[in-house]
mmCIF file of C-alpha atoms in Angstrom:
data_model
loop_
_atom_site.group_PDB
_atom_site.id
_atom_site.type_symbol
_atom_site.label_atom_id
_atom_site.label_comp_id
_atom_site.label_asym_id
_atom_site.label_seq_id
_atom_site.Cartn_x
_atom_site.Cartn_y
_atom_site.Cartn_z
ATOM 1 C CA MET X 1 70.990 167.319 197.877
ATOM 2 C CA LYS X 2 67.777 166.322 199.605
ATOM 3 C CA ILE X 3 65.780 168.517 197.247
ATOM 4 C CA ILE X 4 67.311 166.867 194.197
ATOM 5 C CA CYS X 5 66.449 163.413 195.478
ATOM 6 C CA PHE X 6 62.870 164.463 196.219
ATOM 7 C CA LEU X 7 62.408 165.703 192.682
ATOM 8 C CA PHE X 8 64.146 162.728 191.059
ATOM 9 C CA PHE X 9 62.081 159.865 192.487
ATOM 10 C CA PRO X 10 58.636 161.180 191.498
ATOM 11 C CA LEU X 11 59.921 161.720 187.956
ATOM 12 C CA LEU X 12 61.253 158.162 187.856
ATOM 13 C CA PHE X 13 57.938 156.798 189.116
ATOM 14 C CA ILE X 14 55.958 158.722 186.526
ATOM 15 C CA SER X 15 58.245 157.714 183.634
ATOM 16 C CA CYS X 16 58.021 153.975 184.453
ATOM 17 C CA LYS X 17 54.231 153.884 184.595
ATOM 18 C CA LYS X 18 52.813 152.214 181.439
ATOM 19 C CA THR X 19 49.412 152.548 179.841
ATOM 20 C CA GLN X 20 47.749 149.103 179.383
ATOM 21 C CA GLU X 21 46.136 148.471 175.970
ATOM 22 C CA GLN X 22 42.363 148.362 175.922
ATOM 23 C CA THR X 23 39.471 147.879 173.520
ATOM 24 C CA GLN X 24 35.693 147.953 173.377
ATOM 25 C CA VAL X 25 33.343 145.025 172.878
ATOM 26 C CA GLU X 26 32.037 145.394 169.313
ATOM 27 C CA VAL X 27 28.954 144.149 167.497
ATOM 28 C CA MET X 28 29.949 142.661 164.146
ATOM 29 C CA ASN X 29 29.699 139.604 161.898
ATOM 30 C CA ILE X 30 31.989 136.635 162.546
ATOM 31 C CA SER X 31 32.764 133.477 160.627
ATOM 32 C CA GLU X 32 34.364 130.252 161.771
ATOM 33 C CA SER X 33 36.725 128.905 159.139
ATOM 34 C CA VAL X 34 39.440 126.383 158.339
ATOM 35 C CA TYR X 35 42.765 127.625 157.004
ATOM 36 C CA ALA X 36 44.177 126.187 153.795
ATOM 37 C CA SER X 37 47.045 126.991 151.465
ATOM 38 C CA GLY X 38 47.621 125.906 147.913
ATOM 39 C CA ILE X 39 48.102 126.876 144.300
ATOM 40 C CA VAL X 40 46.173 127.990 141.243
ATOM 41 C CA LYS X 41 45.819 125.337 138.537
ATOM 42 C CA SER X 42 44.601 125.671 134.991
ATOM 43 C CA LYS X 43 41.514 123.621 134.159
ATOM 44 C CA ASN X 44 42.493 120.301 132.545
ATOM 45 C CA GLN X 45 46.110 121.055 133.431
ATOM 46 C CA TYR X 46 48.284 118.026 132.822
ATOM 47 C CA GLN X 47 51.901 117.051 132.382
ATOM 48 C CA VAL X 48 52.806 115.771 128.936
ATOM 49 C CA PHE X 49 54.675 112.463 128.892
ATOM 50 C CA SER X 50 55.990 110.585 125.894
ATOM 51 C CA LYS X 51 54.761 107.044 125.261
ATOM 52 C CA VAL X 52 58.096 106.180 123.650
ATOM 53 C CA SER X 53 61.794 106.862 124.084
ATOM 54 C CA GLY X 54 63.889 108.687 121.538
ATOM 55 C CA ILE X 55 65.426 111.977 120.463
ATOM 56 C CA ILE X 56 63.372 115.083 119.709
ATOM 57 C CA ASP X 57 63.746 115.478 115.959
ATOM 58 C CA GLU X 58 61.357 118.400 115.433
ATOM 59 C CA LEU X 59 59.599 120.911 117.706
ATOM 60 C CA TYR X 60 56.383 122.430 116.376
ATOM 61 C CA VAL X 61 55.501 124.712 119.328
ATOM 62 C CA LYS X 62 57.057 127.018 121.918
ATOM 63 C CA GLU X 63 56.138 128.071 125.458
ATOM 64 C CA GLY X 64 53.079 130.301 125.612
ATOM 65 C CA ASP X 65 51.569 129.004 122.368
ATOM 66 C CA PHE X 66 47.878 128.180 122.178
ATOM 67 C CA VAL X 67 47.345 124.599 121.006
ATOM 68 C CA GLN X 68 44.359 122.622 119.751
ATOM 69 C CA LYS X 69 43.383 119.112 120.786
ATOM 70 C CA GLY X 70 45.254 116.670 118.559
ATOM 71 C CA GLN X 71 47.782 119.272 117.400
ATOM 72 C CA PRO X 72 51.325 117.857 116.971
ATOM 73 C CA LEU X 73 53.777 119.200 119.542
ATOM 74 C CA MET X 74 56.964 117.421 118.521
ATOM 75 C CA LYS X 75 58.392 114.574 116.457
ATOM 76 C CA ILE X 76 60.508 111.955 118.227
ATOM 77 C CA PHE X 77 63.001 109.897 116.222
ATOM 78 C CA ASN X 78 63.901 106.270 116.978
ATOM 79 C CA GLN X 79 65.834 104.267 114.374
ATOM 80 C CA THR X 80 64.803 100.866 115.758
ATOM 81 C CA SER X 81 61.116 101.720 115.603
ATOM 82 C CA ARG X 82 61.383 102.939 112.030
ATOM 83 C CA LEU X 83 63.174 99.763 110.918
ATOM 84 C CA ASN X 84 60.567 97.617 112.681
ATOM 85 C CA THR X 85 57.793 99.408 110.799
ATOM 86 C CA GLU X 86 59.538 98.949 107.454
ATOM 87 C CA ASN X 87 60.144 95.272 108.216
ATOM 88 C CA ALA X 88 56.486 94.767 109.147
ATOM 89 C CA ALA X 89 55.466 96.389 105.853
ATOM 90 C CA LEU X 90 57.696 93.988 103.896
ATOM 91 C CA LEU X 91 56.308 90.969 105.744
ATOM 92 C CA ALA X 92 52.754 92.143 105.124
ATOM 93 C CA GLU X 93 53.478 92.520 101.424
ATOM 94 C CA ASN X 94 55.174 89.124 101.039
ATOM 95 C CA SER X 95 52.608 87.310 103.142
ATOM 96 C CA ALA X 96 49.682 88.525 101.054
ATOM 97 C CA LEU X 97 47.567 86.153 98.991
ATOM 98 C CA GLN X 98 48.979 87.365 95.683
ATOM 99 C CA ALA X 99 52.513 86.541 96.862
ATOM 100 C CA ASN X 100 51.419 82.899 97.288
ATOM 101 C CA ALA X 101 49.198 82.719 94.233
ATOM 102 C CA ASP X 102 51.578 80.362 92.371
ATOM 103 C CA LYS X 103 51.557 77.812 95.193
ATOM 104 C CA LEU X 104 47.787 77.904 95.391
ATOM 105 C CA LYS X 105 47.522 77.581 91.612
ATOM 106 C CA ASP X 106 49.779 74.491 91.621
ATOM 107 C CA LEU X 107 47.607 72.839 94.251
ATOM 108 C CA SER X 108 44.472 73.794 92.357
ATOM 109 C CA ILE X 109 45.869 72.091 89.235
ATOM 110 C CA ALA X 110 46.776 69.053 91.349
ATOM 111 C CA ILE X 111 43.158 68.879 92.552
ATOM 112 C CA GLU X 112 41.890 69.057 88.992
ATOM 113 C CA LEU X 113 44.237 66.269 87.820
ATOM 114 C CA ALA X 114 43.367 64.115 90.824
ATOM 115 C CA HIS X 115 39.686 64.626 90.109
ATOM 116 C CA LYS X 116 40.071 63.579 86.460
ATOM 117 C CA LYS X 117 42.050 60.493 87.472
ATOM 118 C CA LEU X 118 39.376 59.672 90.048
ATOM 119 C CA GLN X 119 36.676 59.922 87.391
ATOM 120 C CA ASN X 120 38.632 57.670 85.020
ATOM 121 C CA ASP X 121 39.435 55.075 87.682
ATOM 122 C CA SER X 122 35.811 55.180 88.813
ATOM 123 C CA LEU X 123 34.582 54.334 85.278
ATOM 124 C CA LEU X 124 37.130 51.533 84.918
ATOM 125 C CA PHE X 125 36.177 50.131 88.315
ATOM 126 C CA ILE X 126 32.449 50.191 87.523
ATOM 127 C CA ARG X 127 33.091 48.516 84.143
ATOM 128 C CA GLN X 128 35.259 45.826 85.709
ATOM 129 C CA ARG X 129 32.700 45.245 88.443
ATOM 130 C CA ASN X 130 29.967 44.753 85.841
ATOM 131 C CA LEU X 131 32.169 42.293 83.927
ATOM 132 C CA TRP X 132 32.979 40.441 87.107
ATOM 133 C CA SER X 133 29.274 40.150 87.920
ATOM 134 C CA GLN X 134 28.888 38.430 84.502
ATOM 135 C CA GLN X 135 31.773 36.091 85.304
ATOM 136 C CA VAL X 136 33.975 37.909 82.774
ATOM 137 C CA GLY X 137 37.593 38.597 83.681
ATOM 138 C CA THR X 138 39.547 37.564 86.731
ATOM 139 C CA LYS X 139 39.197 38.475 90.371
ATOM 140 C CA VAL X 140 42.701 39.945 90.338
ATOM 141 C CA GLU X 141 41.720 42.410 87.603
ATOM 142 C CA PHE X 142 38.626 43.403 89.582
ATOM 143 C CA GLU X 143 40.634 43.969 92.779
ATOM 144 C CA GLN X 144 43.255 45.983 90.901
ATOM 145 C CA ARG X 145 40.566 48.318 89.509
ATOM 146 C CA GLU X 146 38.996 48.625 92.953
ATOM 147 C CA LEU X 147 42.368 49.483 94.525
ATOM 148 C CA ALA X 148 43.153 52.037 91.815
ATOM 149 C CA TYR X 149 39.777 53.683 92.386
ATOM 150 C CA SER X 150 40.338 53.832 96.177
ATOM 151 C CA ASN X 151 43.810 55.304 95.745
ATOM 152 C CA SER X 152 42.522 57.945 93.324
ATOM 153 C CA LYS X 153 39.749 58.875 95.760
ATOM 154 C CA ILE X 154 42.252 59.273 98.606
ATOM 155 C CA ALA X 155 44.631 61.277 96.390
ATOM 156 C CA TYR X 156 41.814 63.613 95.352
ATOM 157 C CA GLN X 157 40.724 64.211 98.961
ATOM 158 C CA SER X 158 44.346 64.728 100.002
ATOM 159 C CA ALA X 159 44.853 67.339 97.262
ATOM 160 C CA ILE X 160 41.786 69.229 98.470
ATOM 161 C CA LEU X 161 43.041 69.160 102.091
ATOM 162 C CA LYS X 162 46.492 70.412 101.041
ATOM 163 C CA TYR X 163 44.927 73.306 99.151
ATOM 164 C CA LYS X 164 42.686 74.248 102.086
ATOM 165 C CA GLU X 165 45.558 74.029 104.577
ATOM 166 C CA LEU X 166 47.857 76.192 102.457
ATOM 167 C CA LYS X 167 45.109 78.749 101.962
ATOM 168 C CA ARG X 168 44.420 78.782 105.712
ATOM 169 C CA GLN X 169 48.117 79.308 106.446
ATOM 170 C CA VAL X 170 48.385 82.043 103.829
ATOM 171 C CA ASN X 171 45.287 83.813 105.149
ATOM 172 C CA PHE X 172 46.530 83.553 108.734
ATOM 173 C CA SER X 173 50.009 84.756 107.799
ATOM 174 C CA ALA X 174 48.577 87.652 105.806
ATOM 175 C CA ALA X 175 46.217 88.661 108.632
ATOM 176 C CA GLN X 176 49.020 88.387 111.196
ATOM 177 C CA SER X 177 51.384 90.445 109.057
ATOM 178 C CA LYS X 178 48.738 93.134 108.551
ATOM 179 C CA LYS X 179 48.072 93.192 112.287
ATOM 180 C CA ASN X 180 51.785 93.507 113.028
ATOM 181 C CA LEU X 181 52.026 96.302 110.477
ATOM 182 C CA ALA X 182 49.050 98.083 112.084
ATOM 183 C CA ILE X 183 50.701 97.743 115.505
ATOM 184 C CA SER X 184 53.989 99.078 114.153
ATOM 185 C CA GLN X 185 52.220 101.973 112.453
ATOM 186 C CA THR X 186 50.338 102.758 115.679
ATOM 187 C CA MET X 187 53.596 102.734 117.596
ATOM 188 C CA GLU X 188 55.138 104.895 114.893
ATOM 189 C CA ALA X 189 52.272 107.369 115.389
ATOM 190 C CA ASP X 190 53.240 107.577 119.077
ATOM 191 C CA TYR X 191 56.481 109.201 117.951
ATOM 192 C CA THR X 192 54.452 112.264 116.992
ATOM 193 C CA LEU X 193 53.443 113.731 120.366
ATOM 194 C CA LYS X 194 50.064 115.495 120.268
ATOM 195 C CA SER X 195 48.094 117.702 122.655
ATOM 196 C CA GLU X 196 45.313 115.983 124.592
ATOM 197 C CA TYR X 197 43.349 119.217 125.151
ATOM 198 C CA THR X 198 42.774 122.609 123.605
ATOM 199 C CA GLY X 199 44.594 125.182 125.718
ATOM 200 C CA ARG X 200 47.931 126.834 126.330
ATOM 201 C CA LEU X 201 51.434 125.403 126.465
ATOM 202 C CA TYR X 202 52.591 126.764 129.819
ATOM 203 C CA SER X 203 55.894 124.938 130.046
ATOM 204 C CA LEU X 204 58.242 123.124 127.658
ATOM 205 C CA GLN X 205 61.088 121.355 129.426
ATOM 206 C CA LYS X 206 62.892 119.821 126.445
ATOM 207 C CA GLU X 207 64.615 121.180 123.353
ATOM 208 C CA ARG X 208 65.328 119.755 119.928
ATOM 209 C CA GLY X 209 68.024 117.095 120.029
ATOM 210 C CA GLU X 210 67.380 116.159 123.656
ATOM 211 C CA MET X 211 66.449 112.660 124.779
ATOM 212 C CA VAL X 212 62.955 111.861 126.071
ATOM 213 C CA ASN X 213 61.655 108.788 127.888
ATOM 214 C CA LEU X 214 58.484 107.465 129.471
ATOM 215 C CA GLN X 215 59.285 108.697 133.009
ATOM 216 C CA THR X 216 60.146 112.369 132.417
ATOM 217 C CA ALA X 217 57.543 115.101 131.895
ATOM 218 C CA ILE X 218 58.108 117.070 128.705
ATOM 219 C CA ALA X 219 55.577 119.901 128.964
ATOM 220 C CA VAL X 220 52.587 121.324 130.867
ATOM 221 C CA ILE X 221 49.341 122.143 129.048
ATOM 222 C CA GLY X 222 46.103 123.560 130.451
ATOM 223 C CA ASP X 223 43.097 125.727 129.722
ATOM 224 C CA ALA X 224 44.023 129.255 128.708
ATOM 225 C CA ASN X 225 41.111 130.980 130.465
ATOM 226 C CA LEU X 226 39.626 128.776 133.195
ATOM 227 C CA PHE X 227 41.438 128.167 136.479
ATOM 228 C CA SER X 228 40.731 126.281 139.685
ATOM 229 C CA LEU X 229 42.285 125.924 143.135
ATOM 230 C CA GLU X 230 44.150 123.018 144.670
ATOM 231 C CA LEU X 231 44.292 123.500 148.446
ATOM 232 C CA GLN X 232 45.941 121.565 151.256
ATOM 233 C CA VAL X 233 43.929 121.126 154.467
ATOM 234 C CA ASP X 234 45.420 119.744 157.681
ATOM 235 C CA GLU X 235 44.173 116.337 158.811
ATOM 236 C CA ASP X 236 42.863 117.892 162.054
ATOM 237 C CA ASP X 237 40.475 120.130 160.092
ATOM 238 C CA ILE X 238 39.415 117.940 157.167
ATOM 239 C CA VAL X 239 36.344 116.478 158.916
ATOM 240 C CA SER X 240 34.811 119.972 158.991
ATOM 241 C CA VAL X 241 35.203 120.557 155.248
ATOM 242 C CA LYS X 242 32.242 119.750 152.991
ATOM 243 C CA LYS X 243 31.508 120.077 149.289
ATOM 244 C CA GLY X 244 29.736 123.344 148.493
ATOM 245 C CA GLN X 245 31.265 125.394 151.323
ATOM 246 C CA VAL X 246 32.313 128.966 150.545
ATOM 247 C CA ILE X 247 36.020 129.831 150.521
ATOM 248 C CA MET X 248 37.615 133.254 150.775
ATOM 249 C CA VAL X 249 40.869 133.287 148.821
ATOM 250 C CA THR X 250 43.778 135.740 148.840
ATOM 251 C CA LEU X 251 46.707 135.862 146.416
ATOM 252 C CA ASP X 252 50.025 137.686 146.706
ATOM 253 C CA SER X 253 49.453 138.812 143.121
ATOM 254 C CA TYR X 254 46.296 140.690 144.212
ATOM 255 C CA GLN X 255 47.249 142.416 147.457
ATOM 256 C CA GLY X 256 44.333 143.610 149.570
ATOM 257 C CA LYS X 257 41.709 141.675 147.609
ATOM 258 C CA ALA X 258 39.760 138.536 148.473
ATOM 259 C CA PHE X 259 38.031 136.238 145.989
ATOM 260 C CA GLU X 260 35.206 133.804 146.594
ATOM 261 C CA ALA X 261 35.388 130.141 145.642
ATOM 262 C CA ILE X 262 33.365 126.988 146.302
ATOM 263 C CA VAL X 263 34.608 123.586 147.497
ATOM 264 C CA ASP X 264 34.148 121.200 144.559
ATOM 265 C CA GLU X 265 35.974 118.012 145.506
ATOM 266 C CA ILE X 266 37.784 116.485 148.498
ATOM 267 C CA ASP X 267 40.397 113.843 147.740
ATOM 268 C CA PRO X 268 39.809 110.912 150.112
ATOM 269 C CA LEU X 269 43.459 109.876 150.469
ATOM 270 C CA MET X 270 45.728 111.726 152.886
ATOM 271 C CA ASN X 271 49.258 112.737 151.897
ATOM 272 C CA GLU X 272 51.323 110.894 154.493
ATOM 273 C CA LYS X 273 54.306 113.224 154.151
ATOM 274 C CA THR X 274 52.419 116.472 154.798
ATOM 275 C CA ARG X 275 49.557 114.919 156.837
ATOM 276 C CA SER X 276 47.107 116.896 154.739
ATOM 277 C CA PHE X 277 44.245 116.369 152.281
ATOM 278 C CA THR X 278 43.840 117.936 148.838
ATOM 279 C CA VAL X 279 40.688 120.031 148.423
ATOM 280 C CA LYS X 280 39.756 121.247 144.940
ATOM 281 C CA ALA X 281 37.691 124.401 144.478
ATOM 282 C CA ASN X 282 36.363 126.674 141.746
ATOM 283 C CA PHE X 283 36.220 130.470 141.697
ATOM 284 C CA THR X 284 32.716 131.951 141.656
ATOM 285 C CA LYS X 285 34.279 134.911 139.850
ATOM 286 C CA GLN X 286 37.931 134.440 139.095
ATOM 287 C CA PRO X 287 40.493 137.264 138.876
ATOM 288 C CA GLN X 288 40.996 138.801 135.457
ATOM 289 C CA LEU X 289 44.507 137.431 134.982
ATOM 290 C CA LEU X 290 45.842 134.199 136.454
ATOM 291 C CA PHE X 291 48.728 131.804 135.898
ATOM 292 C CA PRO X 292 49.262 128.196 136.988
ATOM 293 C CA ASN X 293 51.115 127.605 140.278
ATOM 294 C CA LEU X 294 50.372 131.026 141.824
ATOM 295 C CA THR X 295 50.287 130.552 145.605
ATOM 296 C CA VAL X 296 47.084 131.210 147.531
ATOM 297 C CA GLU X 297 45.872 131.309 151.114
ATOM 298 C CA ALA X 298 42.272 130.477 151.880
ATOM 299 C CA ASN X 299 39.698 130.348 154.638
ATOM 300 C CA ILE X 300 37.031 127.691 154.192
ATOM 301 C CA ILE X 301 33.924 129.122 155.878
ATOM 302 C CA LEU X 302 32.276 126.608 158.216
ATOM 303 C CA GLN X 303 29.556 128.884 159.643
ATOM 304 C CA THR X 304 28.757 132.590 159.957
ATOM 305 C CA LYS X 305 26.869 134.668 162.540
ATOM 306 C CA ALA X 306 25.694 138.245 162.012
ATOM 307 C CA LYS X 307 25.694 141.099 164.567
ATOM 308 C CA VAL X 308 27.189 139.328 167.570
ATOM 309 C CA LEU X 309 29.389 140.615 170.401
ATOM 310 C CA THR X 310 33.071 140.159 169.586
ATOM 311 C CA ILE X 311 36.470 140.877 171.102
ATOM 312 C CA PRO X 312 40.008 140.326 169.807
ATOM 313 C CA ARG X 313 41.229 136.788 170.496
ATOM 314 C CA ASN X 314 44.397 138.029 172.162
ATOM 315 C CA TYR X 315 42.272 139.669 174.893
ATOM 316 C CA LEU X 316 40.957 136.271 175.982
ATOM 317 C CA ILE X 317 42.599 134.496 178.929
ATOM 318 C CA ASP X 318 42.565 130.684 178.916
ATOM 319 C CA ASP X 319 39.558 130.787 176.561
ATOM 320 C CA THR X 320 37.373 131.675 179.582
ATOM 321 C CA TYR X 321 38.295 135.037 181.141
ATOM 322 C CA VAL X 322 38.880 138.710 180.252
ATOM 323 C CA LEU X 323 40.100 141.738 182.211
ATOM 324 C CA ASN X 324 37.570 144.542 182.745
ATOM 325 C CA GLU X 325 38.610 148.194 182.881
ATOM 326 C CA LYS X 326 39.330 147.804 186.617
ATOM 327 C CA ASN X 327 41.823 145.065 185.708
ATOM 328 C CA GLU X 328 39.565 142.468 187.310
ATOM 329 C CA LYS X 329 39.272 138.991 185.799
ATOM 330 C CA ILE X 330 35.693 138.156 184.765
ATOM 331 C CA LYS X 331 34.336 134.966 183.257
ATOM 332 C CA VAL X 332 32.833 134.934 179.757
ATOM 333 C CA LYS X 333 31.204 132.345 177.510
ATOM 334 C CA THR X 334 32.577 132.204 173.970
ATOM 335 C CA GLY X 335 31.172 131.029 170.646
ATOM 336 C CA LEU X 336 32.586 131.192 167.122
ATOM 337 C CA LYS X 337 36.236 132.051 166.594
ATOM 338 C CA ASP X 338 38.193 133.221 163.590
ATOM 339 C CA TYR X 339 41.867 134.077 163.424
ATOM 340 C CA GLN X 340 41.385 137.532 164.957
ATOM 341 C CA LYS X 341 38.027 137.714 166.728
ATOM 342 C CA VAL X 342 35.988 135.605 169.134
ATOM 343 C CA GLU X 343 32.238 135.693 169.765
ATOM 344 C CA ILE X 344 31.111 136.541 173.314
ATOM 345 C CA ILE X 345 27.839 134.834 174.218
ATOM 346 C CA SER X 346 27.636 136.044 177.822
ATOM 347 C CA GLY X 347 29.649 137.963 180.407
ATOM 348 C CA LEU X 348 30.077 141.233 178.472
ATOM 349 C CA GLN X 349 27.921 143.854 176.802
ATOM 350 C CA ALA X 350 28.438 146.059 173.782
ATOM 351 C CA LYS X 351 30.943 148.902 174.296
ATOM 352 C CA ASP X 352 32.288 147.414 177.533
ATOM 353 C CA ILE X 353 35.947 148.289 178.008
ATOM 354 C CA ILE X 354 38.381 145.396 178.474
ATOM 355 C CA LEU X 355 42.138 145.381 178.991
ATOM 356 C CA LYS X 356 44.708 143.404 177.083
ATOM 357 C CA PRO X 357 46.463 140.853 179.296
ATOM 358 C CA THR X 358 50.151 141.471 179.896
ATOM 359 C CA LYS X 359 52.516 138.607 179.324
#
């Protein structure tokens, strides 16, 4: 029994002893970066909205089609709009100058008659005035001729004013009716929805017979070949991000590959819900095949150092210490950090052995 116990305890001691993980200090390149996540977007990608409400009467395209700028996508029907356009056309036709030609002609004739009467009364007045200056005739006759002449003059001027006023009204009414018709025709044109850019129809959310309005997106159109990145950067990191910085991008669609991009634009307004800023970037050489809304992860490179001493970040204790191979805590000075490695400025040398701290 004593022999069994003697053999058992050494075996138990040996089996419980664990080997602590270790690594060597390595010389390698390191980059400090800011993490970002986001999506792929097609260049000039936009949501298509209708400017009017109505029912889709005709669809001219389907998802995946290539479309040209100005190409009709669909026809929207609205009975009220069509009736308004027809009514405006009728008003424009009836308000035209030719529709009021008879009225203008009547006034023109009235001017001519008034002018002839004025000429006649003027001659009679001058004749009577000459007679009166020779003491021929009575004063009453002279005054009657003078009054007739004055009345004819006023009537002639009044006829001219009436003609001018009617013509002004007709011209104004005609111009207004034409303008209303042009507005109605422009609004009618809005019922044919057209593409704003040349590209690809990536999404079509409505079918023929469905209702559309001004608030609901109908489709998504974007460039068929050129793509960009829309990244979200945390508010804590945004001050470090600058236009022109290099970005290393990974996509789930391209496992094991990284693509380079460049920061192109930083939106100045923070999203209050996510507490993040939108950073837009362009690929320096984009993947061969991309689609809008693919998810990406990215590291925005802030600075890079070549051939420096590095250790894994999880070997660092309180950002200040490491364990040497004797399991002794030694102080180190650190520099750049990425998500896996940390630069060692002093305290260690290349190929030094360090131990991983146990939790």
